[in-house]
Coordinates of C-alpha atoms in Angstrom, one line a residue:
Chain A
M1 CA 75.4 -32.8 92.4
Q2 CA 72.2 -30.9 93.4
A3 CA 69.7 -30.7 90.5
Q4 CA 68.2 -27.4 89.5
L5 CA 65.6 -28.1 87.0
I6 CA 63.5 -30.9 85.5
A7 CA 63.0 -30.5 81.7
L8 CA 60.5 -32.5 79.8
D9 CA 60.4 -33.0 76.0
W10 CA 56.9 -34.4 75.6
G11 CA 55.7 -35.2 72.1
T12 CA 53.2 -37.4 70.5
S13 CA 54.7 -40.7 70.8
S14 CA 57.5 -40.4 73.5
L15 CA 58.4 -38.4 76.6
R16 CA 62.2 -37.6 77.7
A17 CA 62.7 -36.3 81.1
Y18 CA 66.2 -34.5 81.9
K19 CA 67.5 -33.8 85.5
L20 CA 69.5 -30.7 85.0
G21 CA 72.5 -29.3 87.1
P22 CA 74.3 -26.1 87.3
A23 CA 74.7 -24.5 83.9
G24 CA 71.9 -26.7 82.5
C25 CA 74.4 -29.7 82.5
V26 CA 72.5 -33.1 82.2
L27 CA 72.8 -35.2 85.4
E28 CA 70.2 -37.8 84.5
Q29 CA 67.9 -38.4 81.5
R30 CA 65.1 -40.9 80.7
A31 CA 62.9 -41.8 77.9
W32 CA 59.4 -43.3 78.0
A33 CA 57.0 -44.4 75.5
F34 CA 54.2 -42.1 77.2
G35 CA 53.7 -39.6 74.3
I36 CA 50.3 -37.7 74.6
M37 CA 48.8 -40.4 72.4
H38 CA 50.2 -43.3 74.4
L39 CA 49.6 -42.3 77.9
P40 CA 49.5 -44.9 80.8
S41 CA 46.0 -45.8 82.0
E42 CA 46.6 -48.1 85.1
P43 CA 45.2 -46.0 88.2
R44 CA 47.9 -45.3 90.8
V45 CA 48.2 -43.4 94.1
I46 CA 49.7 -40.1 93.5
A47 CA 50.3 -37.8 96.5
G48 CA 47.9 -39.6 98.6
V49 CA 45.1 -39.7 95.7
L50 CA 44.0 -42.4 93.6
C51 CA 44.6 -41.1 90.1
S52 CA 43.7 -42.1 86.8
D53 CA 44.7 -39.3 84.7
G54 CA 47.0 -40.3 81.9
F55 CA 49.2 -36.9 82.0
E56 CA 49.5 -37.1 85.9
L57 CA 50.5 -40.8 85.6
A58 CA 53.2 -40.2 83.0
F59 CA 54.6 -37.1 84.7
D60 CA 54.8 -39.3 88.0
A61 CA 56.4 -42.1 86.2
A62 CA 58.9 -39.8 84.4
C63 CA 60.1 -37.6 87.4
G64 CA 58.0 -38.6 90.7
D65 CA 61.1 -39.9 92.3
W66 CA 63.2 -36.9 91.4
L67 CA 60.6 -34.5 93.0
D68 CA 60.4 -36.9 96.1
A69 CA 64.1 -36.2 96.3
Q70 CA 63.9 -32.5 95.7
P71 CA 60.4 -31.3 96.2
G72 CA 61.0 -27.7 95.3
L73 CA 62.6 -28.4 91.8
P74 CA 61.0 -26.4 88.9
V75 CA 59.6 -28.1 86.0
I76 CA 59.5 -27.1 82.4
A77 CA 58.1 -28.9 79.4
C78 CA 57.9 -28.6 75.6
G79 CA 56.2 -30.4 72.5
M80 CA 52.7 -31.5 72.1
V81 CA 51.9 -31.7 75.8
G82 CA 50.8 -28.2 75.3
S83 CA 48.5 -28.9 72.3
A84 CA 44.7 -29.0 72.3
Q85 CA 45.0 -32.8 72.9
G86 CA 47.7 -32.1 75.5
W87 CA 47.6 -31.8 79.4
S88 CA 46.8 -27.9 79.0
E89 CA 46.7 -25.9 76.0
A90 CA 49.6 -23.3 75.7
A91 CA 48.3 -20.9 73.1
Y92 CA 50.8 -20.5 70.1
R93 CA 52.9 -17.4 69.5
Q94 CA 52.7 -16.0 66.2
T95 CA 55.6 -15.4 63.8
P96 CA 57.8 -13.5 63.8
V97 CA 58.8 -15.0 67.2
D98 CA 62.1 -14.1 69.2
V99 CA 62.6 -17.6 70.5
A100 CA 64.4 -16.5 73.6
S101 CA 61.3 -14.5 74.5
L102 CA 59.2 -17.5 74.8
G103 CA 60.3 -18.0 78.5
Q104 CA 58.1 -14.9 79.2
A105 CA 55.1 -16.7 77.8
L106 CA 55.3 -20.1 79.6
H107 CA 51.9 -21.8 80.4
P108 CA 51.6 -23.2 83.9
V109 CA 49.6 -26.3 84.7
R110 CA 49.4 -27.4 88.4
S111 CA 50.0 -31.1 88.8
L112 CA 48.3 -33.3 91.6
R113 CA 51.3 -33.0 93.7
G114 CA 51.2 -29.3 93.7
V115 CA 54.2 -28.9 91.4
Q116 CA 53.5 -26.4 88.5
V117 CA 54.7 -27.7 85.2
H118 CA 55.5 -24.7 82.8
I119 CA 54.8 -25.4 79.2
V120 CA 56.4 -23.7 76.5
P121 CA 54.0 -22.4 73.7
G122 CA 54.3 -23.5 70.1
V123 CA 54.7 -21.2 67.1
I124 CA 52.2 -20.6 64.5
E125 CA 52.6 -18.8 61.1
R126 CA 49.5 -17.2 59.6
V127 CA 51.1 -15.9 56.2
G128 CA 49.8 -18.2 53.4
L129 CA 48.9 -21.7 54.5
P130 CA 49.0 -21.9 58.4
N131 CA 51.9 -23.7 59.9
V132 CA 52.5 -24.8 63.4
M133 CA 55.3 -26.4 65.4
R134 CA 55.5 -27.7 69.2
G135 CA 58.9 -28.3 70.5
E136 CA 61.0 -27.5 67.5
E137 CA 60.9 -23.9 68.8
T138 CA 62.9 -25.2 71.9
Q139 CA 65.3 -27.2 69.6
V140 CA 65.9 -24.0 67.4
L141 CA 66.7 -22.0 70.8
G142 CA 68.9 -24.8 71.8
V143 CA 71.0 -24.7 68.8
L144 CA 71.2 -21.0 68.3
Q145 CA 74.1 -20.1 70.1
G146 CA 77.2 -19.3 68.0
L147 CA 75.2 -19.4 64.7
G148 CA 75.1 -16.5 62.3
A149 CA 72.3 -13.8 62.2
D150 CA 70.6 -15.4 59.2
V151 CA 70.2 -19.3 59.1
L152 CA 68.1 -22.0 57.9
I153 CA 67.4 -24.9 60.5
G154 CA 66.4 -28.2 59.3
L155 CA 64.6 -30.7 61.6
P156 CA 64.0 -33.9 59.6
G157 CA 61.6 -36.2 61.1
S158 CA 57.9 -37.5 60.5
H159 CA 57.1 -34.0 60.0
S160 CA 60.4 -32.1 58.9
K161 CA 60.4 -28.6 59.7
W162 CA 62.6 -26.0 58.0
V163 CA 63.0 -22.9 60.0
E164 CA 64.2 -19.4 58.8
V165 CA 65.9 -17.8 61.7
V166 CA 66.9 -14.0 61.4
E167 CA 68.8 -12.5 64.3
G168 CA 67.2 -14.9 66.9
C169 CA 63.6 -14.5 65.4
I170 CA 61.9 -17.3 63.7
T171 CA 60.7 -15.5 60.7
H172 CA 59.1 -18.3 58.6
F173 CA 58.8 -22.0 58.6
D174 CA 57.6 -25.0 56.5
T175 CA 56.5 -28.5 57.3
F176 CA 57.1 -31.5 54.9
M177 CA 55.3 -34.8 56.0
T178 CA 58.2 -36.7 54.5
G179 CA 58.9 -39.1 57.3
E180 CA 55.4 -40.0 57.9
L181 CA 54.7 -40.3 54.2
F182 CA 57.6 -42.6 53.7
A183 CA 56.2 -44.8 56.7
V184 CA 52.6 -45.0 55.5
L185 CA 53.8 -46.0 52.0
S186 CA 56.1 -48.4 52.9
K187 CA 53.6 -50.2 55.4
H188 CA 50.2 -49.7 53.7
S189 CA 50.7 -49.0 49.8
I190 CA 51.6 -51.2 46.9
L191 CA 55.2 -49.9 47.0
G192 CA 55.6 -51.7 50.3
R193 CA 54.8 -55.0 48.6
T194 CA 57.9 -55.4 46.6
Q195 CA 60.3 -53.8 49.3
Q196 CA 62.7 -55.9 51.2
Q197 CA 64.6 -54.3 54.1
S198 CA 68.3 -54.1 53.8
E199 CA 70.9 -54.6 56.2
K200 CA 72.9 -51.7 55.1
F201 CA 72.2 -48.0 53.7
Q202 CA 71.6 -48.6 49.9
V203 CA 73.8 -45.5 49.1
A204 CA 73.3 -45.9 45.3
A205 CA 69.7 -46.5 45.4
F206 CA 69.2 -43.3 47.8
D207 CA 71.2 -41.1 45.5
R208 CA 69.2 -42.3 42.5
G209 CA 65.9 -41.2 44.3
V210 CA 67.5 -37.9 45.1
H211 CA 68.4 -37.4 41.4
V212 CA 65.0 -38.4 40.1
A213 CA 63.3 -35.8 42.3
L214 CA 65.6 -33.2 40.9
S215 CA 65.2 -34.5 37.2
N216 CA 62.8 -33.5 34.5
D217 CA 60.7 -36.4 35.6
G218 CA 60.7 -35.0 39.3
Q219 CA 59.1 -31.7 37.8
R220 CA 55.7 -33.7 37.5
G221 CA 55.9 -33.9 41.4
V222 CA 56.1 -36.8 43.7
L223 CA 52.7 -37.9 43.0
S224 CA 54.0 -39.2 39.8
T225 CA 57.8 -40.1 40.5
L226 CA 56.4 -42.4 43.2
F227 CA 55.2 -45.0 41.0
S228 CA 58.9 -45.5 39.7
A229 CA 59.8 -47.1 43.1
R230 CA 57.6 -49.9 41.6
T231 CA 58.3 -49.7 37.8
L232 CA 62.1 -49.7 38.4
G233 CA 61.7 -52.9 40.4
L234 CA 59.4 -54.4 37.5
T235 CA 62.2 -53.7 35.1
G236 CA 64.9 -55.1 37.3
E237 CA 66.5 -52.0 37.7
L238 CA 66.0 -51.8 41.6
A239 CA 66.4 -54.8 43.8
P240 CA 63.9 -55.3 46.5
D241 CA 66.3 -54.5 49.1
E242 CA 67.2 -51.3 47.3
Q243 CA 63.7 -49.9 47.1
P244 CA 63.3 -48.6 50.7
D245 CA 66.3 -46.4 50.4
Y246 CA 65.3 -45.4 46.9
L247 CA 62.0 -44.4 48.2
S248 CA 63.7 -42.5 51.1
G249 CA 66.0 -40.5 48.5
L250 CA 62.9 -39.7 46.3
L251 CA 61.1 -38.1 49.1
I252 CA 63.8 -36.3 50.6
G253 CA 65.0 -35.2 47.1
H254 CA 61.4 -33.9 46.5
E255 CA 61.3 -32.0 50.1
L256 CA 64.6 -30.3 49.2
A257 CA 63.5 -29.2 45.9
G258 CA 60.7 -27.5 47.8
L259 CA 63.0 -25.2 49.8
P260 CA 63.5 -21.6 48.4
Q261 CA 66.2 -21.2 46.0
Q262 CA 68.1 -18.7 47.9
A263 CA 68.6 -21.2 50.7
K264 CA 71.3 -22.7 48.5
H265 CA 73.6 -20.2 49.7
K266 CA 72.7 -19.8 53.3
P267 CA 74.0 -21.3 56.3
I268 CA 72.0 -24.5 56.9
V269 CA 71.9 -26.5 60.3
L270 CA 70.7 -30.0 60.4
V271 CA 69.3 -31.1 64.1
G272 CA 67.9 -34.5 65.0
A273 CA 68.6 -38.3 64.8
A274 CA 71.9 -38.8 63.6
D275 CA 71.1 -41.4 60.9
L276 CA 68.5 -39.2 59.4
C277 CA 70.5 -36.2 59.5
A278 CA 73.3 -38.1 57.6
R279 CA 70.8 -38.8 54.9
Y280 CA 69.8 -35.2 54.8
Q281 CA 73.1 -33.9 54.6
R282 CA 73.9 -36.3 51.7
A283 CA 70.9 -35.2 49.8
L284 CA 71.4 -31.5 50.4
A285 CA 75.0 -31.9 48.7
L286 CA 73.7 -33.8 45.9
C287 CA 71.0 -30.8 45.6
G288 CA 73.7 -28.2 45.6
F289 CA 73.3 -26.8 49.1
V290 CA 76.9 -25.7 50.1
H291 CA 76.9 -24.7 53.7
V292 CA 75.5 -27.5 55.8
S293 CA 76.4 -28.4 59.4
L294 CA 75.0 -30.7 61.9
A295 CA 74.0 -29.7 65.5
Q296 CA 73.6 -31.9 68.4
E297 CA 70.0 -32.4 69.6
A298 CA 69.3 -29.6 71.8
T299 CA 66.0 -29.6 73.5
A300 CA 67.4 -29.9 77.0
R301 CA 69.6 -26.8 76.3
G302 CA 66.7 -24.8 74.9
L303 CA 64.6 -25.7 78.0
W304 CA 67.2 -24.7 80.3
Q305 CA 67.5 -21.4 78.6
L306 CA 63.7 -20.7 78.7
A307 CA 63.7 -21.7 82.5
V308 CA 66.5 -19.3 83.2
A309 CA 64.8 -16.5 81.0
A310 CA 61.6 -17.2 83.0
G311 CA 63.4 -16.9 86.3
L312 CA 62.6 -20.5 87.2
T313 CA 66.3 -21.3 87.9
Q314 CA 69.5 -19.3 87.9
P315 CA 72.4 -19.4 85.5
V316 CA 75.5 -20.5 86.9
Q317 CA 77.6 -18.0 88.6
E318 CA 81.1 -17.7 87.2
A319 CA 83.7 -18.3 89.7
Chain B
M1 CA 20.5 -63.7 21.6
Q2 CA 23.3 -65.8 20.8
A3 CA 26.5 -64.9 22.6
Q4 CA 29.9 -64.1 20.4
L5 CA 32.4 -63.5 23.2
I6 CA 33.5 -63.6 26.7
A7 CA 35.2 -60.5 27.8
L8 CA 37.1 -60.4 31.2
D9 CA 38.2 -57.1 32.8
W10 CA 40.5 -58.7 35.5
G11 CA 42.4 -56.2 37.8
T12 CA 44.0 -56.4 41.1
S13 CA 40.9 -56.0 43.2
S14 CA 38.0 -57.2 41.0
L15 CA 37.0 -59.1 38.0
R16 CA 34.1 -58.1 35.6
A17 CA 32.8 -60.4 33.0
Y18 CA 30.9 -59.5 30.1
K19 CA 28.9 -61.8 27.8
L20 CA 28.8 -59.9 24.5
G21 CA 26.5 -60.5 21.4
P22 CA 26.7 -59.2 17.8
A23 CA 28.7 -56.0 17.1
G24 CA 29.9 -56.3 20.7
C25 CA 26.6 -55.3 22.5
V26 CA 26.5 -56.4 26.1
L27 CA 24.1 -59.2 26.8
E28 CA 25.0 -59.7 30.3
Q29 CA 27.5 -58.5 32.8
R30 CA 28.9 -59.4 36.3
A31 CA 31.2 -58.2 38.8
W32 CA 33.1 -60.2 41.4
A33 CA 35.6 -59.2 44.1
F34 CA 38.1 -61.9 42.6
G35 CA 41.0 -59.6 41.7
I36 CA 44.3 -61.3 41.4
M37 CA 45.1 -60.4 45.1
H38 CA 41.8 -61.6 46.2
L39 CA 41.3 -65.1 44.3
P40 CA 38.8 -67.8 45.9
S41 CA 40.7 -70.7 47.6
E42 CA 37.9 -73.1 48.3
P43 CA 38.7 -76.3 46.2
R44 CA 35.9 -77.4 43.7
V45 CA 35.5 -79.8 40.9
I46 CA 36.0 -78.3 37.5
A47 CA 35.7 -80.2 34.3
G48 CA 35.9 -83.3 36.3
V49 CA 38.8 -82.5 38.3
L50 CA 39.2 -81.3 42.0
C51 CA 40.7 -77.7 41.4
S52 CA 42.4 -75.4 43.9
D53 CA 43.9 -73.0 41.7
G54 CA 42.6 -69.4 42.4
F55 CA 42.6 -68.4 38.9
E56 CA 40.8 -71.4 37.9
L57 CA 38.2 -71.0 40.5
A58 CA 37.5 -67.4 39.9
F59 CA 37.2 -68.1 36.0
D60 CA 34.9 -70.7 36.6
A61 CA 32.9 -68.8 39.0
A62 CA 32.6 -65.9 36.6
C63 CA 31.8 -67.6 33.3
G64 CA 31.7 -71.3 33.8
D65 CA 27.7 -71.4 33.4
W66 CA 28.1 -69.2 29.9
L67 CA 30.5 -71.7 28.8
D68 CA 28.4 -74.6 29.7
A69 CA 25.7 -73.1 27.7
Q70 CA 28.0 -72.3 24.6
P71 CA 31.3 -74.4 24.9
G72 CA 32.8 -72.9 21.9
L73 CA 32.7 -69.2 23.1
P74 CA 36.1 -67.4 22.7
V75 CA 37.5 -65.6 25.9
I76 CA 39.5 -62.4 26.0
A77 CA 40.9 -60.8 29.1
C78 CA 42.8 -57.6 30.1
G79 CA 44.4 -56.2 33.2
M80 CA 46.8 -57.5 36.0
V81 CA 45.7 -61.2 35.2
G82 CA 48.7 -60.8 32.5
S83 CA 51.0 -59.5 35.1
A84 CA 54.1 -61.5 36.7
Q85 CA 51.6 -62.0 39.5
G86 CA 48.7 -63.0 37.3
W87 CA 47.4 -66.2 35.7
S88 CA 50.1 -66.2 33.0
E89 CA 52.5 -63.4 32.0
A90 CA 51.7 -61.4 28.8
A91 CA 54.9 -59.5 28.0
Y92 CA 54.4 -55.6 27.8
R93 CA 54.6 -54.0 24.4
Q94 CA 56.9 -51.0 24.3
T95 CA 55.6 -47.4 23.6
P96 CA 54.8 -46.2 20.9
V97 CA 52.1 -48.6 20.6
D98 CA 49.5 -48.7 18.0
V99 CA 46.5 -50.0 20.4
A100 CA 44.4 -51.5 17.6
S101 CA 47.4 -53.8 16.9
L102 CA 47.5 -55.2 20.4
G103 CA 44.9 -57.8 18.9
Q104 CA 47.9 -59.3 17.0
A105 CA 49.7 -59.9 20.3
L106 CA 47.3 -61.8 22.6
H107 CA 48.7 -64.2 25.0
P108 CA 46.9 -67.4 25.3
V109 CA 46.5 -69.4 28.6
R110 CA 44.6 -72.7 28.4
S111 CA 42.2 -73.3 31.4
L112 CA 41.3 -76.6 33.0
R113 CA 38.1 -77.0 31.0
G114 CA 40.2 -76.6 27.7
V115 CA 39.1 -73.0 26.9
Q116 CA 41.9 -70.7 25.7
V117 CA 41.9 -67.3 27.5
H118 CA 43.4 -64.7 25.4
I119 CA 45.3 -62.1 27.5
V120 CA 45.9 -58.4 26.2
P121 CA 49.5 -57.4 26.8
G122 CA 50.2 -54.5 28.9
V123 CA 52.0 -51.4 27.6
I124 CA 55.6 -50.3 29.0
E125 CA 57.4 -47.0 28.3
R126 CA 61.2 -47.0 28.8
V127 CA 61.9 -43.2 28.1
G128 CA 62.7 -41.7 31.3
L129 CA 61.4 -43.4 34.3
P130 CA 59.8 -46.6 33.3
N131 CA 56.2 -46.7 33.3
V132 CA 53.6 -49.5 33.0
M133 CA 49.9 -50.1 32.2
R134 CA 47.6 -53.2 32.1
G135 CA 44.0 -52.8 31.5
E136 CA 44.3 -49.1 30.6
E137 CA 45.5 -49.8 27.1
T138 CA 42.1 -51.6 26.4
Q139 CA 40.1 -48.9 27.8
V140 CA 42.0 -46.3 25.7
L141 CA 41.2 -48.3 22.4
G142 CA 37.5 -48.4 23.7
V143 CA 37.1 -44.6 23.8
L144 CA 39.1 -43.9 20.7
Q145 CA 36.7 -44.1 18.1
G146 CA 35.4 -40.6 17.0
L147 CA 38.2 -38.7 18.9
G148 CA 40.6 -36.4 17.3
A149 CA 44.2 -37.3 15.9
D150 CA 45.8 -36.1 19.0
V151 CA 44.4 -36.3 22.4
L152 CA 45.1 -36.8 26.1
I153 CA 43.2 -39.4 27.8
G154 CA 42.9 -39.3 31.5
L155 CA 41.9 -42.5 33.6
P156 CA 41.4 -41.3 37.2
G157 CA 41.8 -44.0 39.8
S158 CA 44.3 -45.6 42.6
H159 CA 47.1 -45.1 40.1
S160 CA 45.8 -42.4 37.5
K161 CA 47.1 -42.7 34.0
W162 CA 47.2 -39.9 31.6
V163 CA 47.8 -41.3 28.1
E164 CA 48.9 -39.2 25.1
V165 CA 47.2 -40.8 21.9
V166 CA 48.4 -39.8 18.6
E167 CA 46.9 -41.3 15.5
G168 CA 45.9 -44.3 17.4
C169 CA 49.2 -44.8 19.0
I170 CA 50.1 -44.4 22.7
T171 CA 53.1 -42.1 22.5
H172 CA 53.7 -41.6 26.2
F173 CA 52.1 -41.9 29.5
D174 CA 52.3 -41.0 33.1
T175 CA 51.0 -42.6 36.4
F176 CA 50.1 -40.4 39.5
M177 CA 49.6 -42.5 42.5
T178 CA 47.0 -40.0 43.7
G179 CA 44.1 -42.3 44.6
E180 CA 46.2 -44.7 46.6
L181 CA 47.9 -41.9 48.5
F182 CA 44.5 -40.2 49.3
A183 CA 43.5 -43.7 50.8
V184 CA 46.4 -44.5 52.9
L185 CA 46.7 -40.8 54.2
S186 CA 43.2 -40.9 55.1
K187 CA 43.3 -44.1 56.8
H188 CA 46.9 -44.4 58.3
S189 CA 48.3 -41.0 58.8
I190 CA 47.8 -38.2 61.1
L191 CA 45.4 -36.3 58.6
G192 CA 42.9 -39.3 59.1
R193 CA 42.6 -38.6 62.9
T194 CA 40.8 -35.1 62.6
Q195 CA 38.8 -36.0 59.4
Q196 CA 35.3 -36.8 59.4
Q197 CA 33.1 -38.4 56.5
S198 CA 30.7 -35.9 55.0
E199 CA 27.3 -37.0 53.5
K200 CA 27.6 -34.4 50.6
F201 CA 30.6 -33.4 48.4
Q202 CA 32.1 -30.4 50.1
V203 CA 32.6 -28.4 47.0
A204 CA 34.3 -25.4 48.5
A205 CA 36.7 -27.5 50.3
F206 CA 37.5 -29.5 47.3
D207 CA 38.1 -26.1 45.1
R208 CA 40.0 -24.6 48.0
G209 CA 42.3 -27.9 48.0
V210 CA 42.9 -27.4 44.1
H211 CA 43.6 -23.7 44.6
V212 CA 46.4 -24.3 47.0
A213 CA 47.9 -26.7 44.8
L214 CA 48.1 -24.2 42.2
S215 CA 49.2 -21.4 44.5
N216 CA 52.6 -20.1 45.4
D217 CA 52.5 -22.5 48.6
G218 CA 51.8 -25.4 46.2
Q219 CA 55.3 -24.7 44.3
R220 CA 56.9 -26.3 47.4
G221 CA 55.4 -29.6 46.4
V222 CA 52.6 -31.8 47.9
L223 CA 54.9 -32.9 50.8
S224 CA 54.7 -29.4 52.1
T225 CA 51.1 -28.6 51.3
L226 CA 49.7 -31.8 52.9
F227 CA 50.2 -30.6 56.3
S228 CA 47.7 -27.6 55.7
A229 CA 44.9 -30.3 55.8
R230 CA 45.7 -30.5 59.4
T231 CA 46.6 -27.0 60.1
L232 CA 43.6 -25.4 58.5
G233 CA 41.7 -27.8 60.7
L234 CA 43.6 -26.3 63.8
T235 CA 43.0 -22.7 62.9
G236 CA 39.2 -23.5 62.6
E237 CA 39.2 -22.6 58.8
L238 CA 38.4 -26.1 57.8
A239 CA 35.7 -28.4 59.6
P240 CA 36.4 -31.8 60.3
D241 CA 33.9 -33.0 57.6
E242 CA 35.5 -30.7 55.1
Q243 CA 39.0 -32.2 55.3
P244 CA 38.5 -35.2 53.2
D245 CA 37.5 -33.3 50.1
Y246 CA 40.1 -30.7 50.9
L247 CA 42.7 -33.5 50.7
S248 CA 41.1 -34.8 47.6
G249 CA 41.1 -31.4 45.8
L250 CA 44.7 -30.8 46.8
L251 CA 46.0 -34.1 45.8
I252 CA 44.1 -33.9 42.3
G253 CA 45.4 -30.4 41.8
H254 CA 48.9 -31.3 42.4
E255 CA 48.5 -34.0 39.9
L256 CA 47.1 -31.8 37.2
A257 CA 49.8 -29.4 38.1
G258 CA 52.1 -32.1 36.9
L259 CA 50.8 -32.3 33.4
P260 CA 52.7 -30.8 30.6
Q261 CA 51.7 -27.2 30.0
Q262 CA 50.8 -27.8 26.3
A263 CA 48.0 -30.2 27.5
K264 CA 46.0 -27.1 28.4
H265 CA 44.7 -26.6 24.7
K266 CA 44.8 -30.3 23.9
P267 CA 41.5 -32.3 23.8
I268 CA 41.2 -34.3 27.2
V269 CA 38.9 -37.3 27.6
L270 CA 38.2 -38.7 31.2
V271 CA 37.2 -42.3 31.4
G272 CA 36.4 -44.0 34.7
A273 CA 34.0 -43.9 37.6
A274 CA 31.5 -41.3 37.2
D275 CA 32.0 -39.6 40.6
L276 CA 35.8 -39.4 40.4
C277 CA 35.6 -38.2 36.7
A278 CA 33.4 -35.4 37.9
R279 CA 36.0 -34.2 40.4
Y280 CA 38.6 -34.4 37.9
Q281 CA 36.6 -32.5 35.3
R282 CA 35.8 -29.9 37.9
A283 CA 39.5 -29.5 39.0
L284 CA 40.6 -29.3 35.2
A285 CA 38.4 -26.4 34.7
L286 CA 39.8 -24.7 37.9
C287 CA 43.5 -25.4 36.4
G288 CA 42.6 -23.9 33.1
F289 CA 42.2 -27.0 30.8
V290 CA 39.6 -26.0 28.4
H291 CA 38.6 -28.8 26.2
V292 CA 37.5 -31.5 28.5
S293 CA 34.9 -34.4 27.8
L294 CA 33.8 -37.6 29.6
A295 CA 33.7 -40.8 28.0
Q296 CA 31.9 -44.0 29.1
E297 CA 33.8 -46.7 30.7
A298 CA 34.8 -48.8 27.7
T299 CA 36.8 -51.7 28.6
A300 CA 34.0 -54.1 27.1
R301 CA 34.2 -52.2 23.7
G302 CA 38.0 -52.2 23.6
L303 CA 38.1 -55.9 24.4
W304 CA 35.6 -56.6 21.6
Q305 CA 37.7 -54.8 19.1
L306 CA 40.7 -56.5 20.0
A307 CA 39.0 -59.7 19.6
V308 CA 37.7 -58.9 16.3
A309 CA 41.2 -57.8 15.2
A310 CA 42.4 -61.2 16.6
G311 CA 39.9 -63.0 14.6
L312 CA 38.3 -64.6 17.6
T313 CA 35.0 -63.3 16.7
Q314 CA 33.2 -61.6 13.6
P315 CA 32.3 -58.0 13.3
V316 CA 28.8 -57.9 12.7
Q317 CA 27.5 -57.9 8.9
E318 CA 25.8 -54.9 8.0
A319 CA 22.4 -55.5 6.5

């Protein structure tokens, strides 16, 4: 089947490439470790020129053969590739942002082989503490179809985002460094010393962590409750292989306790890695959030819609 | 002047040794990096025996010559040396604990040279989440003299302790992992990547961090506000060399926001490293705590008092 678009999800630690056909169906996909902080460095000849630029090398590795086969294919990309440390900076759009309209604001960068790569701008919120996203705006667009007019979208991860969307506009969002904190505490703090990895998900320990975050003890904040991941081990109440899931539940519980109260009765949609979304779904139920559903990871769909909006490709003609 | 007691403050990362004379005056003091996680390992002859035990080696290095000069000197020690990973485990005493009475609960361990080392037990609280201390109970005793009947003692550090003392009894305490979190985030997280060390204390950035913790944004918790240490850099509102002190103020602010409201009108005493106590004193004032004073680090004094209570040494005779 003839391809219509190359769509790149290019973040800090990975690069995913999708070859999309009619109506945005995925014909082929690939993943590389070439995030913008992990670019290749071995010089190689691209388009007849010896090249040592990491972005060019990663781009060529990810989809050079697709472009060789179909030189006119348009290319669109989202994520940290558009950051100040990325290939070329795509200026943030300020909230409130109609996500579908981001297709009119793509930032082009010309690659060595002459192909334009159209980068989706990130979103910035400047009310209160500044907040930024790059890539999540595209995921939000990808899952939006069929959802109600007022929805809260959760994107769990290293830096979890919670995005309020009203009639297709991102009106507000927050970032929680939950996933990264879990990783650095497990690897580099005293809490990691007594942890032991478990082969299975330690449900009771996870739930206990969530409940502690919601308890009176939790009111003192996560800086205080964190130490319980150690002391419950010292008192024999938490086995070494229960400690990682306890810490996970504790941190996720504190994150959810930080969401606005009125979110409890809003429709919530979770997008992201299945394992992680399952943890969040469980914790949300424990915290009293009642309308929670899961959506498939949707970056490729969002990129397709933006490319159509930008006129880079054509939506399929209905027969 | 004749020595009367050897007092050891033996924690996770360091070992401090004090030679104390009449009335507990410090005749000599030394510090070694031989915390219980960093013991020496090079075998050496001690008391005629080739020894490779890390605790014996550290003990001998710290005060072997003092004991050679005065073989009958009593020895007392506090801190992680009494933990399960220490030289010998001194069982915790449970709150409420009359700190002066800990002298009746010293745990002896016999060293290779025949000298008994009397280890001060730590304190555990089992109401709500368990909480533990080892060493801080001795500092608390050391500063208690002359304070009122109801006082809150703050011991800032890697694991800051806040200890409620009523009429000489530890009735309740909390632990905040503020210092360790600051260290691991600065060294191992994305926040460290844009930080630059400053030669001077960036007061305005520190205060801003404290204010953010107290603000409406701070209500969402530290997992959320942490990301602002990055985004305020992205928006040019925080220079790289302001980011460490901003993060410091933010974390300390969240810690203080977790203290009970009624603490605002209690006498508060800070004990610890002077630089760190100055930061806490500043943050406490910004948070509306009104009765704050500083006390000299007082472990040697606390150890002296416990040794007297245990009959290991004699209080000085008044002339």
